[in-house]
XYZ file of C-alpha atoms in Angstrom:
552
model
C -15.012 -28.599 -3.786
C -16.966 -25.739 -2.155
C -18.362 -24.597 1.151
C -22.047 -24.448 0.441
C -24.543 -22.405 -1.514
C -24.373 -19.019 0.250
C -22.908 -15.955 -1.493
C -19.213 -15.553 -0.786
C -17.037 -12.689 -2.069
C -13.278 -13.185 -2.026
C -11.041 -10.210 -2.804
C -7.938 -11.590 -4.532
C -4.885 -9.313 -4.515
C -1.521 -9.884 -6.192
C 0.748 -7.501 -4.260
C 4.157 -8.172 -5.797
C 7.191 -8.433 -3.542
C 6.717 -7.530 0.116
C 8.906 -8.090 3.163
C 7.649 -10.934 5.338
C 7.006 -8.835 8.456
C 5.056 -6.229 6.467
C 2.981 -8.984 4.862
C 2.440 -10.530 8.286
C 1.134 -7.239 9.673
C -1.058 -6.738 6.614
C -2.693 -10.151 6.883
C -3.071 -9.713 10.639
C -4.852 -6.390 10.049
C -7.228 -7.925 7.511
C -7.785 -10.907 9.815
C -8.762 -8.451 12.574
C -11.005 -6.654 10.116
C -12.700 -9.907 9.188
C -13.162 -10.966 12.817
C -14.367 -7.556 13.965
C -16.654 -6.958 10.981
C -14.573 -4.182 9.401
C -13.825 -6.229 6.272
C -16.893 -6.990 4.163
C -15.429 -10.100 2.526
C -12.781 -12.787 2.597
C -9.338 -12.186 1.096
C -6.694 -14.080 -0.840
C -3.394 -12.181 -0.668
C -0.789 -13.330 -3.194
C 2.817 -12.114 -3.150
C 6.456 -13.067 -3.104
C 8.941 -12.399 -0.319
C 12.606 -11.521 -0.206
C 14.703 -14.445 1.085
C 13.101 -15.523 4.388
C 13.078 -18.661 6.515
C 10.021 -19.038 8.714
C 9.792 -21.362 11.709
C 6.340 -22.535 12.789
C 5.087 -23.600 16.217
C 6.473 -27.115 15.759
C 9.973 -25.932 14.913
C 12.659 -26.451 17.570
C 15.659 -25.654 15.381
C 16.583 -29.275 14.723
C 15.602 -29.008 11.057
C 17.828 -26.015 10.392
C 20.853 -27.774 8.881
C 23.213 -24.862 8.243
C 22.517 -21.730 10.259
C 25.831 -20.208 9.176
C 24.919 -20.467 5.494
C 21.506 -18.931 6.205
C 23.120 -16.008 8.027
C 25.645 -15.477 5.229
C 22.877 -15.513 2.622
C 21.300 -12.443 4.212
C 17.947 -14.187 4.528
C 15.666 -13.169 7.376
C 14.641 -15.773 9.973
C 11.162 -15.241 11.413
C 9.273 -17.272 14.033
C 5.566 -17.390 13.220
C 2.386 -18.685 14.820
C 1.318 -21.052 12.051
C 1.569 -24.803 12.296
C 4.471 -26.760 10.853
C 8.231 -26.550 11.092
C 10.792 -24.578 9.088
C 10.303 -23.553 5.475
C 11.724 -21.087 2.986
C 10.133 -18.150 1.157
C 11.841 -16.157 -1.540
C 11.821 -14.640 -5.029
C 10.223 -16.912 -7.592
C 7.867 -18.464 -5.052
C 4.160 -17.608 -5.028
C 2.948 -17.194 -1.445
C -0.780 -17.167 -0.737
C -2.512 -15.963 2.422
C -6.228 -16.870 2.392
C -7.957 -14.845 5.110
C -11.314 -16.568 5.062
C -14.070 -17.683 7.367
C -13.704 -21.375 8.173
C -16.777 -23.567 8.802
C -17.545 -24.470 12.387
C -17.781 -28.147 13.344
C -19.249 -29.582 16.566
C -15.742 -29.844 18.053
C -14.267 -26.594 16.687
C -13.412 -25.008 13.363
C -12.696 -27.114 10.306
C -8.930 -26.518 10.086
C -8.242 -29.896 8.473
C -10.924 -29.297 5.877
C -9.436 -25.852 5.184
C -6.035 -27.432 4.504
C -7.597 -30.054 2.225
C -9.417 -27.311 0.274
C -6.160 -25.421 -0.234
C -4.450 -28.584 -1.437
C -7.254 -29.290 -3.887
C -7.286 -25.712 -5.148
C -3.558 -25.861 -5.914
C -3.902 -29.265 -7.553
C -6.672 -27.844 -9.741
C -4.502 -24.810 -10.580
C -1.550 -26.939 -11.703
C -3.519 -29.234 -13.997
C -4.019 -26.683 -16.839
C -0.289 -25.936 -16.682
C 0.425 -29.573 -17.457
C 1.487 -30.636 -13.946
C -0.044 -33.731 -12.375
C -0.171 -33.185 -8.622
C -1.794 -34.810 -5.613
C -2.162 -34.766 -1.825
C -0.573 -37.523 0.240
C -2.045 -38.770 3.545
C 0.162 -37.788 6.450
C 2.175 -35.250 4.433
C 0.517 -31.835 4.192
C 1.170 -30.056 0.915
C 0.985 -30.681 -2.811
C 3.147 -33.445 -4.288
C 4.407 -34.350 -7.750
C 6.653 -36.938 -9.404
C 9.713 -34.823 -8.441
C 8.625 -34.025 -4.894
C 6.714 -31.333 -3.013
C 5.856 -28.308 -5.127
C 3.737 -26.451 -2.561
C 3.936 -26.236 1.234
C 0.923 -25.420 3.409
C 0.868 -24.082 6.957
C -2.212 -22.428 8.431
C -3.673 -21.037 11.596
C -7.375 -20.608 12.349
C -8.365 -18.249 15.140
C -11.848 -17.004 15.990
C -13.117 -18.758 12.893
C -10.874 -16.944 10.381
C -7.752 -18.389 8.746
C -4.272 -16.929 8.431
C -1.049 -17.965 6.666
C -1.569 -20.421 3.811
C 0.568 -21.862 1.032
C 3.843 -21.393 -0.831
C 3.990 -22.612 -4.437
C 7.479 -22.999 -5.902
C 7.343 -21.435 -9.355
C 10.982 -20.746 -10.216
C 12.908 -19.996 -7.006
C 16.562 -20.659 -6.204
C 16.263 -24.291 -5.146
C 19.647 -24.185 -3.388
C 18.010 -22.204 -0.560
C 16.316 -25.430 0.606
C 19.691 -27.135 1.099
C 20.063 -25.394 4.467
C 16.913 -26.945 6.018
C 14.756 -30.032 6.209
C 11.690 -28.429 4.622
C 8.683 -28.735 6.933
C 10.747 -31.149 9.039
C 10.621 -33.906 6.391
C 14.072 -35.364 5.831
C 13.538 -37.846 3.005
C 11.211 -35.988 0.632
C 12.627 -33.656 -2.049
C 11.298 -30.203 -2.939
C 10.722 -29.177 -6.542
C 9.412 -26.285 -8.633
C 7.164 -25.736 -11.638
C 10.212 -24.833 -13.696
C 11.798 -28.232 -12.930
C 8.561 -30.108 -13.550
C 7.819 -28.417 -16.869
C 11.438 -27.964 -17.952
C 10.688 -24.471 -19.198
C 10.573 -20.962 -17.767
C 7.417 -20.328 -15.727
C 6.475 -16.823 -14.606
C 4.703 -15.696 -11.453
C 2.124 -14.057 -13.690
C 1.315 -17.437 -15.229
C 1.040 -19.015 -11.795
C -1.155 -16.241 -10.389
C -3.511 -16.509 -13.381
C -3.957 -20.206 -12.650
C -4.098 -20.037 -8.850
C -6.698 -17.304 -8.325
C -9.679 -19.010 -10.034
C -8.798 -22.486 -8.764
C -8.119 -21.637 -5.125
C -11.034 -19.201 -4.768
C -13.349 -21.836 -6.267
C -12.041 -24.444 -3.820
C -12.725 -21.992 -0.989
C -16.323 -21.613 -2.129
C -16.246 -18.167 -3.749
C -19.341 -17.146 -5.666
C -17.773 -13.806 -6.606
C -14.109 -12.805 -6.930
C -12.795 -9.234 -6.964
C -9.361 -9.586 -8.566
C -6.834 -6.765 -8.541
C -3.243 -7.288 -9.651
C -0.117 -5.241 -9.145
C 2.434 -5.136 -11.942
C 4.594 -8.208 -12.471
C 8.370 -8.000 -12.789
C 9.298 -7.893 -16.452
C 12.358 -7.711 -18.653
C 14.339 -4.549 -19.258
C 12.729 -4.138 -22.672
C 9.252 -3.734 -21.183
C 9.530 -0.271 -19.643
C 6.839 1.481 -17.666
C 5.719 4.976 -18.629
C 7.210 6.317 -15.402
C 10.611 4.777 -16.217
C 10.719 6.615 -19.529
C 9.875 9.900 -17.830
C 12.545 9.432 -15.176
C 15.129 8.583 -17.842
C 14.159 11.725 -19.748
C 14.779 13.888 -16.684
C 11.162 14.908 -16.259
C 11.379 15.182 -12.481
C 14.800 16.793 -12.099
C 15.368 20.501 -11.614
C 17.770 20.798 -14.559
C 16.962 18.360 -17.342
C 13.902 19.450 -19.311
C 14.389 17.706 -22.664
C 11.168 15.717 -22.413
C 8.672 18.434 -23.353
C 5.585 17.173 -25.185
C 3.640 19.509 -27.439
C 0.280 20.743 -26.129
C -2.705 21.438 -28.362
C -5.233 23.782 -26.757
C -3.521 23.080 -23.445
C -3.905 19.297 -23.754
C -1.625 16.384 -24.461
C -2.645 14.100 -27.353
C -5.632 12.005 -26.305
C -6.449 14.077 -23.218
C -10.071 15.193 -22.716
C -10.985 18.861 -22.534
C -11.419 20.305 -19.055
C -15.089 20.349 -17.997
C -16.803 23.253 -16.289
C -16.746 21.610 -12.864
C -12.922 21.632 -12.903
C -12.492 25.349 -13.471
C -11.180 27.299 -10.459
C -11.099 31.059 -10.054
C -7.871 32.454 -8.600
C -8.276 35.370 -6.165
C -4.634 36.298 -5.633
C -5.505 39.795 -4.474
C -7.103 38.464 -1.289
C -5.314 39.815 1.771
C -5.344 36.505 3.623
C -3.570 34.822 0.735
C -0.861 37.498 0.576
C -0.329 37.495 4.333
C 0.105 33.737 4.545
C 2.517 33.729 1.601
C 4.615 36.449 3.255
C 4.611 34.569 6.565
C 5.842 31.346 4.940
C 8.595 33.142 3.057
C 9.589 35.132 6.129
C 10.032 31.931 8.163
C 11.708 30.089 5.257
C 9.014 27.399 5.199
C 7.743 25.340 2.272
C 4.153 24.372 1.587
C 2.926 21.421 -0.420
C 0.134 23.730 -1.602
C 2.669 25.548 -3.777
C 4.990 22.653 -4.605
C 2.155 20.401 -5.771
C 0.214 23.214 -7.485
C -2.910 22.475 -5.450
C -6.094 23.872 -7.093
C -7.469 24.863 -3.681
C -4.561 27.094 -2.682
C -6.520 30.339 -2.967
C -9.501 29.055 -0.997
C -7.389 27.573 1.784
C -4.822 30.355 2.057
C -7.520 32.993 2.103
C -8.891 31.171 5.164
C -5.415 31.094 6.751
C -4.766 27.358 6.370
C -1.863 25.657 4.602
C -0.071 22.313 4.621
C 3.559 22.768 5.607
C 6.129 20.639 3.827
C 9.027 19.664 6.070
C 12.541 18.504 5.214
C 13.125 20.718 2.206
C 11.662 20.884 -1.270
C 13.676 18.159 -3.050
C 12.348 14.584 -3.004
C 14.323 11.361 -3.346
C 11.532 9.755 -5.387
C 9.876 10.464 -8.714
C 6.108 9.936 -8.967
C 4.170 10.382 -12.183
C 1.535 12.696 -10.697
C 3.679 14.989 -8.530
C 5.520 18.222 -9.361
C 7.888 18.212 -6.383
C 11.475 18.258 -7.679
C 13.382 14.958 -7.606
C 17.053 15.036 -6.711
C 19.568 14.977 -3.876
C 18.130 16.818 -0.855
C 20.177 19.172 1.272
C 21.056 18.956 4.933
C 18.291 18.560 7.505
C 17.319 21.899 9.039
C 17.065 21.155 12.757
C 15.476 24.567 13.430
C 12.587 23.923 11.041
C 10.248 22.433 13.699
C 10.480 25.610 15.803
C 9.745 27.846 12.802
C 6.803 25.664 11.778
C 5.375 25.907 15.300
C 5.835 29.683 15.206
C 3.870 29.886 11.958
C 1.061 27.770 13.429
C 0.914 30.078 16.444
C 0.847 33.248 14.311
C -1.887 31.799 12.120
C -3.939 30.894 15.184
C -4.689 27.435 13.805
C -6.738 24.836 15.655
C -5.822 22.120 13.125
C -2.375 22.017 11.522
C -1.281 19.720 8.700
C 2.348 18.672 8.193
C 3.815 16.682 5.337
C 7.242 16.187 3.801
C 9.140 15.109 0.764
C 10.434 11.540 0.759
C 13.845 11.458 2.430
C 15.120 7.978 1.617
C 18.628 9.389 2.111
C 18.023 9.594 5.874
C 18.289 6.573 8.158
C 15.054 7.556 9.913
C 13.290 8.804 6.772
C 12.798 12.179 8.450
C 10.613 10.800 11.232
C 12.507 12.670 13.968
C 11.709 16.020 12.318
C 8.020 15.078 12.138
C 8.008 14.117 15.818
C 9.867 17.228 16.957
C 7.551 19.493 14.939
C 4.510 17.906 16.561
C 6.012 18.480 20.014
C 6.965 22.072 19.235
C 3.442 22.861 18.016
C 1.923 21.272 21.087
C 4.191 23.350 23.353
C 3.357 26.647 21.635
C -0.302 25.984 20.740
C -1.603 23.359 23.196
C -5.113 23.282 21.726
C -3.987 22.696 18.137
C -4.649 19.253 16.652
C -1.794 18.095 14.419
C -2.338 15.995 11.311
C 0.698 14.444 9.633
C 0.840 13.181 6.054
C 3.834 10.852 6.091
C 5.817 8.903 3.475
C 6.128 5.137 3.798
C 9.601 5.265 5.467
C 10.481 2.254 3.251
C 8.494 0.053 5.629
C 10.619 0.929 8.682
C 8.443 0.261 11.727
C 10.796 2.184 14.041
C 10.429 5.375 11.975
C 6.641 5.134 12.172
C 6.866 4.485 15.919
C 8.903 7.694 16.286
C 6.102 9.706 14.680
C 3.292 7.986 16.556
C 5.020 8.423 19.924
C 4.597 12.195 19.411
C 0.813 11.550 19.353
C -0.474 13.243 16.193
C -4.259 13.546 16.124
C -4.330 12.190 12.556
C -1.869 9.910 10.790
C -2.329 10.248 7.042
C -0.512 8.204 4.429
C -1.761 8.284 0.857
C -2.268 5.117 -1.147
C -2.622 7.447 -4.154
C -4.020 4.994 -6.722
C -5.428 1.522 -7.244
C -3.278 -1.590 -7.044
C -2.892 -2.086 -10.816
C -1.440 1.398 -11.369
C 0.896 1.576 -8.360
C 4.114 0.715 -10.222
C 3.451 3.191 -13.007
C 2.388 6.023 -10.710
C 4.312 5.709 -7.428
C 7.526 3.987 -8.639
C 9.346 3.181 -5.368
C 6.192 2.775 -3.266
C 4.194 -0.400 -2.663
C 0.466 -0.872 -2.121
C 0.911 -3.654 0.450
C 3.494 -1.583 2.317
C 1.104 1.369 2.473
C -1.713 -0.792 3.840
C 0.645 -2.291 6.437
C 1.786 1.182 7.522
C -1.802 2.328 8.026
C -2.579 -0.782 10.092
C 0.538 -0.305 12.209
C -0.390 3.313 12.897
C -3.764 2.216 14.227
C -2.120 -0.331 16.541
C 0.537 2.112 17.759
C -2.053 4.679 18.855
C -5.668 3.470 18.876
C -6.814 6.991 19.853
C -5.455 8.549 16.649
C -7.462 8.854 13.451
C -5.988 7.010 10.457
C -6.433 8.547 7.028
C -5.492 7.845 3.415
C -6.123 9.340 -0.007
C -6.706 8.338 -3.628
C -6.332 10.241 -6.889
C -8.651 9.288 -9.753
C -8.593 10.032 -13.467
C -5.295 8.192 -14.093
C -6.698 5.107 -15.818
C -8.427 3.244 -12.978
C -11.918 1.782 -13.126
C -14.760 2.483 -10.735
C -14.699 -1.109 -9.481
C -10.977 -0.800 -8.733
C -11.566 2.316 -6.634
C -14.306 0.602 -4.652
C -11.981 -2.355 -4.136
C -9.277 -0.015 -2.825
C -11.801 1.528 -0.425
C -12.639 -1.961 0.831
C -8.931 -2.675 1.393
C -8.441 0.577 3.307
C -11.469 -0.118 5.458
C -10.302 -3.685 6.121
C -7.008 -2.514 7.649
C -8.687 0.065 9.875
C -8.567 3.388 8.017
C -11.093 5.972 9.252
C -11.003 8.728 6.603
C -10.342 8.585 2.858
C -10.003 11.541 0.509
C -10.638 11.113 -3.235
C -9.856 13.812 -5.805
C -9.281 14.361 -9.513
C -5.780 14.018 -10.972
C -4.587 17.253 -12.566
C -1.402 17.013 -14.587
C 1.017 19.567 -13.096
C 3.121 20.026 -16.271
C 3.158 18.708 -19.856
C 5.956 16.353 -18.803
C 3.832 14.478 -16.274
C 1.422 11.606 -16.670
C -1.469 12.458 -19.029
C -4.982 12.833 -17.655
C -6.962 9.749 -18.610
C -10.386 11.243 -17.878
C -12.200 13.818 -15.796
C -14.332 11.994 -13.267
C -17.892 13.313 -13.080
C -19.116 14.671 -9.723
C -21.793 11.964 -9.683
C -19.060 9.305 -9.657
C -17.346 11.055 -6.752
C -20.658 10.941 -4.912
C -20.887 7.204 -5.582
C -17.420 6.726 -4.096
C -18.455 8.563 -0.944
C -21.550 6.408 -0.566
C -19.645 3.200 -1.349
C -16.901 3.971 1.174
C -19.282 4.798 3.958
C -21.406 1.711 3.198
C -18.221 -0.359 3.558
C -17.738 1.104 7.024
C -15.335 4.025 6.552
C -16.112 6.777 9.050
C -15.863 9.523 6.445
C -15.081 9.850 2.728
C -14.249 13.329 1.399
C -14.804 12.846 -2.323
C -14.938 15.468 -5.048
C -13.125 16.819 -8.115
C -11.024 19.356 -6.196
C -10.473 17.321 -3.036
C -6.866 16.870 -1.911
C -5.357 15.125 1.120
C -5.578 18.167 3.379
C -8.728 19.715 1.938
C -11.194 20.513 4.718
C -8.978 18.430 7.004
C -10.486 19.720 10.225
C -14.055 19.268 8.962
C -13.265 15.709 7.818
C -11.900 14.844 11.245
C -15.011 16.249 12.917
C -17.241 14.256 10.545
C -15.320 11.041 11.271
C -15.735 11.528 15.001
C -19.514 11.874 14.855
């Protein structure tokens, strides 16, 4: 079943586990991008949620059987704008959000046809797994001999769909005991595990669903990118081994690989275009270093061993790192120490503003370590530093490079209420490598944060960054650029990964300058306002020039 003969690209993304409200904001951002022309294609977002009950427009509470049990379970209850009544989402359930253009009929958009296509796509996906399934007139969803295996609830607005389906792979079936699923009292709910009487993984389900559902939706081309799937304890990620070996701590240094000619086994030799000359005798460099030490301030330039430190510091620019120099996370590409941070220095914002004033900056960049130990993630310090800079240097534009605040919308609101000129949050790498590079971070969460920033202050510029040379493909990078553009990002920086120590993730390859040029052209052809792409580019490199280019 298709939608015609025209070319249709669908970008399929398996995002892993994502909180319902973050996923809702992400799909809403991509829906906006599709409606407004920011997104160049349709999307199929696939993920699983923590325990969540959602109530659609038809739900009046009568089909919630045991509200006390739901509250005691810790599950979230969310009212949504899709059709249908109450349903459950949770671990072991594959949730799909097709954000696609829906055909127009003489009396409106073909919502019923869209639902039928989703049903058929899921039926087609289950057949190779050995499950006979069907659609039943009058009962939306996908049915089997043991009951409903997939629920469907959609919304179509301005010709583009939202919400979608939930396929029960191997969830806790007891969670349905507290509701009448979809308001149907006499029809049981089942799962693939019950139907097949064997363990079924989300990875197996995703592999079946993507080709079948995208074909049913009329795709002529599918760009598939998959996050890591949850696996057993015996299947460790490279980053897990490094954390266990103490790579990122200040004290434990037992994991020390042997270098040959300065390279780890299998690493390429450094090409000419990656060689940087250090001019440490430059007066501007020495003066800025003395100023930072005199005010007891940290810079990410030093902590992350940035290759551009001499160029930038000679010109009197630096990226200040707030909230100490110890991070609560361990990332495979970063040399910032992991551990237990100290107390928050409430005087730091004033000292940072003083440094900005003494440097005479017109564009200041602030970042921080991750502070997952703080209830607000450090957002109050960001906001106060912005205000202090604005008071002392009214003409200075402030750019902030923030962590993900563990998806806390209130923390992001705190930062955005201080009105930074640029909100930067780095996606760092492509979807497939997120788990092995960023550990505690999440690609979907990062995209949702960037979208939320744009909504919170439409006058601000939204920015993100990618590192290449860690094992990604060129197609994956272009796909990530499309995702960033779809959610409303204005500026993207792309630079070469440089291993900070022998204990960090090996360099997979050195990306040629011609490839960086292709990324810049690809990003701008997708609709990004500016792409700063080159071997030595970092998040804050030429930050003021990038902002000016994006505003043209």
